[in-house]
Amino acid sequence: MQELKDRIRKDGIVKDGSVLKVDKFLNHQIDAKLLKHIAEEYKRRFEGEEITKILTIEASGIAIAIMVALEFDVPLVFAKKNKTKNIAGSVYTTPVESFTHGTTYDIIVSKDFLKPEDKVLIIDDFLANGKALQGLITLVKAAGAEIVGAGVVIEKGFQPGGDFIRNEMGVRLESLAIVESMTVEGGVVFKE
Ligand code: 5GP
């Protein structure tokens, strides 16, 4: 998606440790119009697919996913990063290793909001090692629902997540910008 790549080139900041900061338009300050265009792009890419629910993970996936939910006219469910105990039985849960924090946390979705008849499109901001998407896929499978596909805004193609989700998990993955390489000095190079 050209508009997104141009914006990453203009406002993205490459940090040490292969982290790309996009705080200026995607996950701290948010450019709502860009998000609208991102949602329209997903609508085009998943045209003709039956989708009953959008699923993402808090916090930074929510703003993107709600625009996508509006576009498809279906509810958005976001997996919560669990802090409370004593919820066993009423939720689907799985551990996820955090890319940005290097810790492991549990994510949960209430059994009320994912049902076997659901056809789910998973949305997230970044794909690095694929742990967040893998966790969301695990929750959908636990509910017995169908995974239509996954959409990430920025895939870091030099990390293993994309290959893992596409080839090992067999999930259709649509990334709107794939970063082939990036350096602090040289910035970002995209895969065409
Ligand atoms: P994964 O689970 O694929 O390793 O990492 C995906 C999650 O880590 C995303 O939900 C995102 O919040 C965060 N993340 C991974 N890489 C980056 C990055 O380069 N920049 C930012 N801002 N977040 C990232």
Tab-separated table of C-alpha atoms and ligand atoms in Angstrom:
chain	number	residue	atom	x	y	z
A	1	MET	CA	0.000	0.000	0.000
A	2	GLN	CA	1.845	3.035	-1.336
A	3	GLU	CA	0.342	5.684	0.979
A	4	LEU	CA	1.416	3.635	4.006
A	5	LYS	CA	4.946	3.039	2.724
A	6	ASP	CA	5.360	6.767	1.982
A	7	ARG	CA	4.203	7.603	5.509
A	8	ILE	CA	6.579	5.085	7.098
A	9	ARG	CA	9.453	6.571	5.074
A	10	LYS	CA	8.472	10.079	6.171
A	11	ASP	CA	7.566	9.562	9.829
A	12	GLY	CA	8.832	6.117	10.897
A	13	ILE	CA	11.877	5.977	13.171
A	14	VAL	CA	14.187	2.955	13.215
A	15	LYS	CA	15.342	2.083	16.716
A	16	ASP	CA	18.176	-0.202	17.752
A	17	GLY	CA	17.175	-3.829	18.145
A	18	SER	CA	15.111	-3.844	14.959
A	19	VAL	CA	12.156	-1.893	16.332
A	20	LEU	CA	10.341	0.520	14.041
A	21	LYS	CA	8.567	3.365	15.811
A	22	VAL	CA	5.420	4.643	14.141
A	23	ASP	CA	4.097	6.605	17.115
A	24	LYS	CA	3.510	9.668	14.987
A	25	PHE	CA	0.648	8.138	12.971
A	26	LEU	CA	-0.209	4.554	13.962
A	27	ASN	CA	0.041	3.650	17.615
A	28	HIS	CA	0.324	6.680	19.835
A	29	GLN	CA	-0.764	9.718	17.845
A	30	ILE	CA	-3.145	8.320	15.249
A	31	ASP	CA	-3.895	9.529	11.722
A	32	ALA	CA	-7.546	8.513	11.450
A	33	LYS	CA	-7.703	9.160	7.714
A	34	LEU	CA	-4.753	6.842	7.080
A	35	LEU	CA	-6.456	4.214	9.252
A	36	LYS	CA	-9.610	4.608	7.182
A	37	HIS	CA	-7.600	3.958	4.008
A	38	ILE	CA	-5.953	0.948	5.656
A	39	ALA	CA	-9.392	-0.470	6.503
A	40	GLU	CA	-10.592	0.106	2.930
A	41	GLU	CA	-7.522	-1.750	1.651
A	42	TYR	CA	-8.360	-4.775	3.822
A	43	LYS	CA	-11.932	-4.633	2.539
A	44	ARG	CA	-10.583	-4.845	-1.022
A	45	ARG	CA	-8.184	-7.665	-0.217
A	46	PHE	CA	-10.793	-9.783	1.569
A	47	GLU	CA	-13.619	-8.944	-0.878
A	48	GLY	CA	-16.003	-11.850	-1.331
A	49	GLU	CA	-15.017	-13.567	1.926
A	50	GLU	CA	-17.647	-14.101	4.578
A	51	ILE	CA	-16.439	-12.432	7.787
A	52	THR	CA	-18.509	-12.239	10.973
A	53	LYS	CA	-15.959	-10.876	13.426
A	54	ILE	CA	-12.726	-8.900	13.619
A	55	LEU	CA	-10.265	-9.988	16.309
A	56	THR	CA	-7.258	-8.064	17.583
A	57	ILE	CA	-5.147	-7.692	20.713
A	58	GLU	CA	-4.991	-4.708	23.053
A	59	ALA	CA	-3.808	-2.026	22.985
A	60	SER	CA	-2.377	-0.825	19.692
A	61	GLY	CA	-4.400	-3.173	17.470
A	62	ILE	CA	-7.726	-1.722	18.619
A	63	ALA	CA	-7.738	1.566	16.731
A	64	ILE	CA	-6.894	-0.141	13.437
A	65	ALA	CA	-9.290	-3.017	13.999
A	66	ILE	CA	-12.258	-0.817	14.842
A	67	MET	CA	-11.925	0.916	11.461
A	68	VAL	CA	-11.796	-2.502	9.796
A	69	ALA	CA	-14.870	-3.620	11.767
A	70	LEU	CA	-16.713	-0.519	10.565
A	71	GLU	CA	-15.755	-1.311	6.975
A	72	PHE	CA	-16.997	-4.928	7.199
A	73	ASP	CA	-19.969	-3.949	9.413
A	74	VAL	CA	-19.232	-6.657	11.990
A	75	PRO	CA	-18.286	-6.556	15.703
A	76	LEU	CA	-14.719	-6.116	16.867
A	77	VAL	CA	-13.434	-8.289	19.710
A	78	PHE	CA	-10.077	-7.552	21.295
A	79	ALA	CA	-8.104	-10.064	23.316
A	80	LYS	CA	-7.210	-8.681	26.728
A	81	LYS	CA	-3.845	-9.036	28.340
A	82	ASN	CA	-4.898	-10.820	31.474
A	83	LYS	CA	-4.186	-9.604	34.962
A	84	THR	CA	-7.043	-11.162	36.916
A	85	LYS	CA	-7.167	-14.728	38.227
A	86	ASN	CA	-10.279	-16.823	38.733
A	87	ILE	CA	-11.734	-16.577	35.296
A	88	ALA	CA	-11.126	-20.171	34.247
A	89	GLY	CA	-14.059	-21.674	32.403
A	90	SER	CA	-15.552	-18.482	31.018
A	91	VAL	CA	-12.703	-17.506	28.717
A	92	TYR	CA	-10.348	-18.840	26.068
A	93	THR	CA	-6.767	-18.132	27.090
A	94	THR	CA	-3.212	-18.736	25.868
A	95	PRO	CA	0.258	-17.417	26.754
A	96	VAL	CA	1.983	-14.948	24.406
A	97	GLU	CA	5.636	-13.921	24.409
A	98	SER	CA	5.936	-10.159	24.034
A	99	PHE	CA	8.269	-8.909	21.303
A	100	THR	CA	8.553	-5.403	22.711
A	101	HIS	CA	8.867	-6.312	26.415
A	102	GLY	CA	10.547	-9.732	26.319
A	103	THR	CA	8.055	-11.162	28.842
A	104	THR	CA	5.211	-13.667	28.602
A	105	TYR	CA	1.611	-12.776	29.416
A	106	ASP	CA	-1.760	-14.479	29.023
A	107	ILE	CA	-4.325	-13.202	26.557
A	108	ILE	CA	-8.016	-13.890	27.068
A	109	VAL	CA	-11.273	-13.673	25.143
A	110	SER	CA	-14.647	-14.348	26.725
A	111	LYS	CA	-16.415	-17.446	25.407
A	112	ASP	CA	-19.435	-15.175	24.878
A	113	PHE	CA	-17.681	-13.362	22.027
A	114	LEU	CA	-16.115	-16.141	19.941
A	115	LYS	CA	-18.453	-18.890	18.774
A	116	PRO	CA	-17.991	-21.965	16.556
A	117	GLU	CA	-20.058	-20.316	13.784
A	118	ASP	CA	-17.789	-17.245	13.622
A	119	LYS	CA	-15.602	-16.499	10.586
A	120	VAL	CA	-12.785	-14.389	11.898
A	121	LEU	CA	-10.413	-11.850	10.363
A	122	ILE	CA	-7.463	-11.170	12.693
A	123	ILE	CA	-5.902	-7.690	12.598
A	124	ASP	CA	-2.734	-6.325	14.237
A	125	ASP	CA	-0.318	-3.445	13.807
A	126	PHE	CA	3.023	-5.319	13.529
A	127	LEU	CA	4.262	-8.780	12.716
A	128	ALA	CA	7.722	-9.663	14.029
A	129	ASN	CA	8.168	-13.213	15.367
A	130	GLY	CA	4.498	-14.034	15.001
A	131	LYS	CA	3.749	-14.763	18.663
A	132	ALA	CA	0.859	-12.312	18.982
A	133	LEU	CA	-0.844	-13.645	15.825
A	134	GLN	CA	-0.172	-17.226	16.867
A	135	GLY	CA	-1.866	-16.509	20.217
A	136	LEU	CA	-4.925	-15.029	18.491
A	137	ILE	CA	-5.090	-17.993	16.090
A	138	THR	CA	-4.978	-20.349	19.086
A	139	LEU	CA	-7.987	-18.570	20.651
A	140	VAL	CA	-10.020	-18.780	17.424
A	141	LYS	CA	-9.230	-22.488	17.098
A	142	ALA	CA	-10.140	-23.074	20.763
A	143	ALA	CA	-13.557	-21.564	20.026
A	144	GLY	CA	-13.985	-23.884	17.036
A	145	ALA	CA	-14.389	-20.832	14.790
A	146	GLU	CA	-12.959	-20.390	11.286
A	147	ILE	CA	-9.929	-18.193	10.522
A	148	VAL	CA	-10.564	-16.374	7.239
A	149	GLY	CA	-7.185	-14.665	7.369
A	150	ALA	CA	-4.930	-12.229	9.130
A	151	GLY	CA	-4.073	-8.649	8.231
A	152	VAL	CA	-1.076	-6.823	9.633
A	153	VAL	CA	-0.235	-3.251	8.800
A	154	ILE	CA	3.562	-3.663	8.938
A	155	GLU	CA	5.360	-6.987	8.550
A	156	LYS	CA	9.061	-7.042	9.333
A	157	GLY	CA	10.032	-9.485	6.629
A	158	PHE	CA	13.505	-10.065	8.065
A	159	GLN	CA	11.937	-11.668	11.146
A	160	PRO	CA	10.389	-15.141	11.051
A	161	GLY	CA	6.699	-14.370	11.797
A	162	GLY	CA	5.468	-14.049	8.204
A	163	ASP	CA	6.918	-17.352	7.089
A	164	PHE	CA	5.606	-19.066	10.225
A	165	ILE	CA	2.031	-17.763	9.868
A	166	ARG	CA	1.822	-18.381	6.093
A	167	ASN	CA	3.610	-21.690	5.788
A	168	GLU	CA	3.524	-23.436	9.150
A	169	MET	CA	0.134	-22.227	10.369
A	170	GLY	CA	-1.336	-22.145	6.852
A	171	VAL	CA	-3.185	-18.884	7.431
A	172	ARG	CA	-3.761	-16.356	4.651
A	173	LEU	CA	-1.735	-13.321	5.670
A	174	GLU	CA	-2.107	-9.871	4.101
A	175	SER	CA	0.570	-7.352	5.086
A	176	LEU	CA	0.120	-3.808	3.806
A	177	ALA	CA	3.843	-2.994	3.995
A	178	ILE	CA	6.640	-5.546	4.231
A	179	VAL	CA	9.957	-4.206	5.525
A	180	GLU	CA	12.807	-6.104	3.914
A	181	SER	CA	15.539	-4.426	5.937
A	182	MET	CA	16.059	-1.337	8.078
A	183	THR	CA	18.920	0.554	9.688
A	184	VAL	CA	19.132	3.606	11.934
A	185	GLU	CA	21.219	5.441	9.327
A	186	GLY	CA	19.629	4.248	6.091
A	187	GLY	CA	15.975	3.957	7.144
A	188	VAL	CA	13.549	1.391	5.787
A	189	VAL	CA	13.713	-0.719	2.611
A	190	PHE	CA	10.427	-2.322	1.530
A	191	LYS	CA	9.836	-5.573	-0.283
A	192	GLU	CA	7.991	-4.757	-3.511
B	1	5GP	P1	5.331	-10.660	17.346
B	1	5GP	O1	4.407	-11.301	18.327
B	1	5GP	O2	4.961	-10.893	15.905
B	1	5GP	O3	6.780	-10.990	17.635
B	1	5GP	O4	5.259	-9.107	17.599
B	1	5GP	C1	4.071	-8.437	17.306
B	1	5GP	C2	3.704	-7.468	18.396
B	1	5GP	O5	4.846	-6.792	18.915
B	1	5GP	C3	2.785	-6.408	17.819
B	1	5GP	O6	1.505	-6.570	18.405
B	1	5GP	C4	3.417	-5.072	18.180
B	1	5GP	O7	2.663	-4.473	19.203
B	1	5GP	C5	4.795	-5.396	18.712
B	1	5GP	N1	5.871	-5.067	17.767
B	1	5GP	C6	6.688	-5.946	17.124
B	1	5GP	N2	7.615	-5.325	16.403
B	1	5GP	C7	7.394	-3.999	16.566
B	1	5GP	C8	8.040	-2.826	16.034
B	1	5GP	O8	9.034	-2.865	15.281
B	1	5GP	N3	7.506	-1.641	16.409
B	1	5GP	C9	6.438	-1.542	17.237
B	1	5GP	N4	5.981	-0.304	17.511
B	1	5GP	N5	5.808	-2.630	17.752
B	1	5GP	C10	6.276	-3.844	17.413
